[in-house]
């Protein structure tokens, strides 16, 4: 599991390449990681998180107190699987898991 720190997010492609090169299965919080070559992504989209952050920022700029705002969660939690990476790592996924994935990247 790779954390959602800004450092990791800004280096997704390099991180994905390293995990494949060193044969380390990895899962990341965003779809973009699987699209960049990582094995899996589970969570919301990075753009959705940015959108939610913008809404909260707008509320604060309009005068809301940050302490009064509710904690936000992902609008939709999704599962993304990169089969090309899975094959490179010698891994297979059960058909039931592939069937539940929101997107399977070939």
Coordinates of C-alpha atoms in Angstrom, one line a residue:
X1 CA 0.0 0.0 0.0
X2 CA 1.5 3.3 -1.1
X3 CA 0.4 6.3 0.8
X4 CA -1.3 9.3 -0.6
X5 CA 1.4 11.8 0.3
X6 CA 2.0 14.6 -2.3
X7 CA 5.5 13.2 -2.9
X8 CA 4.2 9.9 -4.0
X9 CA 1.4 11.4 -6.0
X10 CA 3.7 13.6 -7.9
X11 CA 6.0 10.6 -8.7
X12 CA 3.3 8.1 -9.6
X13 CA 4.9 7.0 -12.9
X14 CA 8.4 6.5 -11.5
X15 CA 6.9 4.7 -8.5
X16 CA 4.8 2.4 -10.6
X17 CA 7.9 1.6 -12.8
X18 CA 9.9 0.8 -9.7
X19 CA 7.3 -1.5 -8.2
X20 CA 7.2 -3.5 -11.5
X21 CA 11.0 -3.5 -11.9
X22 CA 11.4 -4.9 -8.3
X23 CA 8.4 -7.1 -8.6
X24 CA 6.5 -5.6 -5.7
X25 CA 2.7 -5.7 -6.0
X26 CA 1.3 -2.4 -4.9
X27 CA -2.0 -0.6 -4.4
X28 CA -2.5 3.1 -4.4
X29 CA -5.4 5.3 -3.4
X30 CA -6.1 6.7 -6.8
X31 CA -7.1 5.4 -10.3
X32 CA -4.2 7.4 -11.8
X33 CA -1.7 5.1 -10.2
X34 CA -3.1 2.0 -12.0
X35 CA -3.2 4.0 -15.2
X36 CA 0.4 5.0 -14.8
X37 CA 1.4 1.3 -14.6
X38 CA 0.8 0.4 -11.0
X39 CA -1.0 -2.8 -10.1
X40 CA -4.1 -1.5 -8.5
X41 CA -5.8 1.6 -7.4
X42 CA -8.6 1.7 -4.8
X43 CA -10.4 4.8 -3.7
X44 CA -11.6 8.0 -5.3
X45 CA -10.1 9.9 -8.2
X46 CA -7.4 12.5 -7.5
X47 CA -9.5 15.0 -9.5
X48 CA -12.6 14.2 -7.3
X49 CA -10.5 14.9 -4.2
X50 CA -9.3 18.2 -5.7
X51 CA -12.9 19.1 -6.6
X52 CA -14.0 18.4 -3.0
X53 CA -11.1 20.4 -1.6
X54 CA -12.1 23.3 -3.9
X55 CA -15.7 23.3 -2.5
X56 CA -14.4 23.3 1.1
X57 CA -12.0 26.1 0.3
X58 CA -14.9 28.1 -1.3
X59 CA -16.9 27.7 1.9
X60 CA -14.1 28.9 4.0
X61 CA -13.5 31.9 1.7
X62 CA -17.2 32.7 2.0
X63 CA -16.9 32.9 5.8
X64 CA -17.4 29.4 7.1
X65 CA -15.2 28.3 10.0
X66 CA -13.1 25.3 9.1
X67 CA -13.9 23.6 12.5
X68 CA -17.6 23.8 11.5
X69 CA -17.2 22.0 8.2
X70 CA -17.9 18.3 8.1
X71 CA -15.0 15.9 7.3
X72 CA -15.3 14.9 3.7
X73 CA -15.0 11.3 2.4
X74 CA -14.7 10.0 -1.1
X75 CA -17.9 10.4 -3.1
X76 CA -17.4 7.1 -4.7
X77 CA -14.8 4.4 -3.9
X78 CA -13.7 2.5 -7.0
X79 CA -11.4 -0.4 -7.8
X80 CA -9.0 -0.3 -10.7
X81 CA -6.8 -3.2 -11.8
X82 CA -4.0 -3.1 -14.3
X83 CA -3.8 -6.5 -16.0
X84 CA -0.7 -5.7 -18.0
X85 CA 1.2 -5.1 -14.7
X86 CA -0.3 -8.2 -13.1
X87 CA 1.0 -10.3 -16.0
X88 CA 4.4 -8.7 -15.7
X89 CA 4.4 -9.6 -12.0
X90 CA 3.1 -13.1 -12.6
X91 CA -0.1 -12.5 -10.8
X92 CA -3.7 -13.4 -11.6
X93 CA -6.9 -12.1 -10.1
X94 CA -10.1 -14.1 -9.5
X95 CA -12.8 -13.5 -12.0
X96 CA -15.1 -12.4 -9.1
X97 CA -12.6 -9.5 -8.3
X98 CA -12.2 -8.6 -11.9
X99 CA -16.0 -8.5 -12.2
X100 CA -16.3 -6.1 -9.3
X101 CA -13.6 -3.7 -10.6
X102 CA -14.8 -0.4 -11.9
X103 CA -12.1 -0.5 -14.5
X104 CA -9.7 -3.2 -15.8
X105 CA -6.7 -1.7 -17.6
X106 CA -5.4 -4.1 -20.3

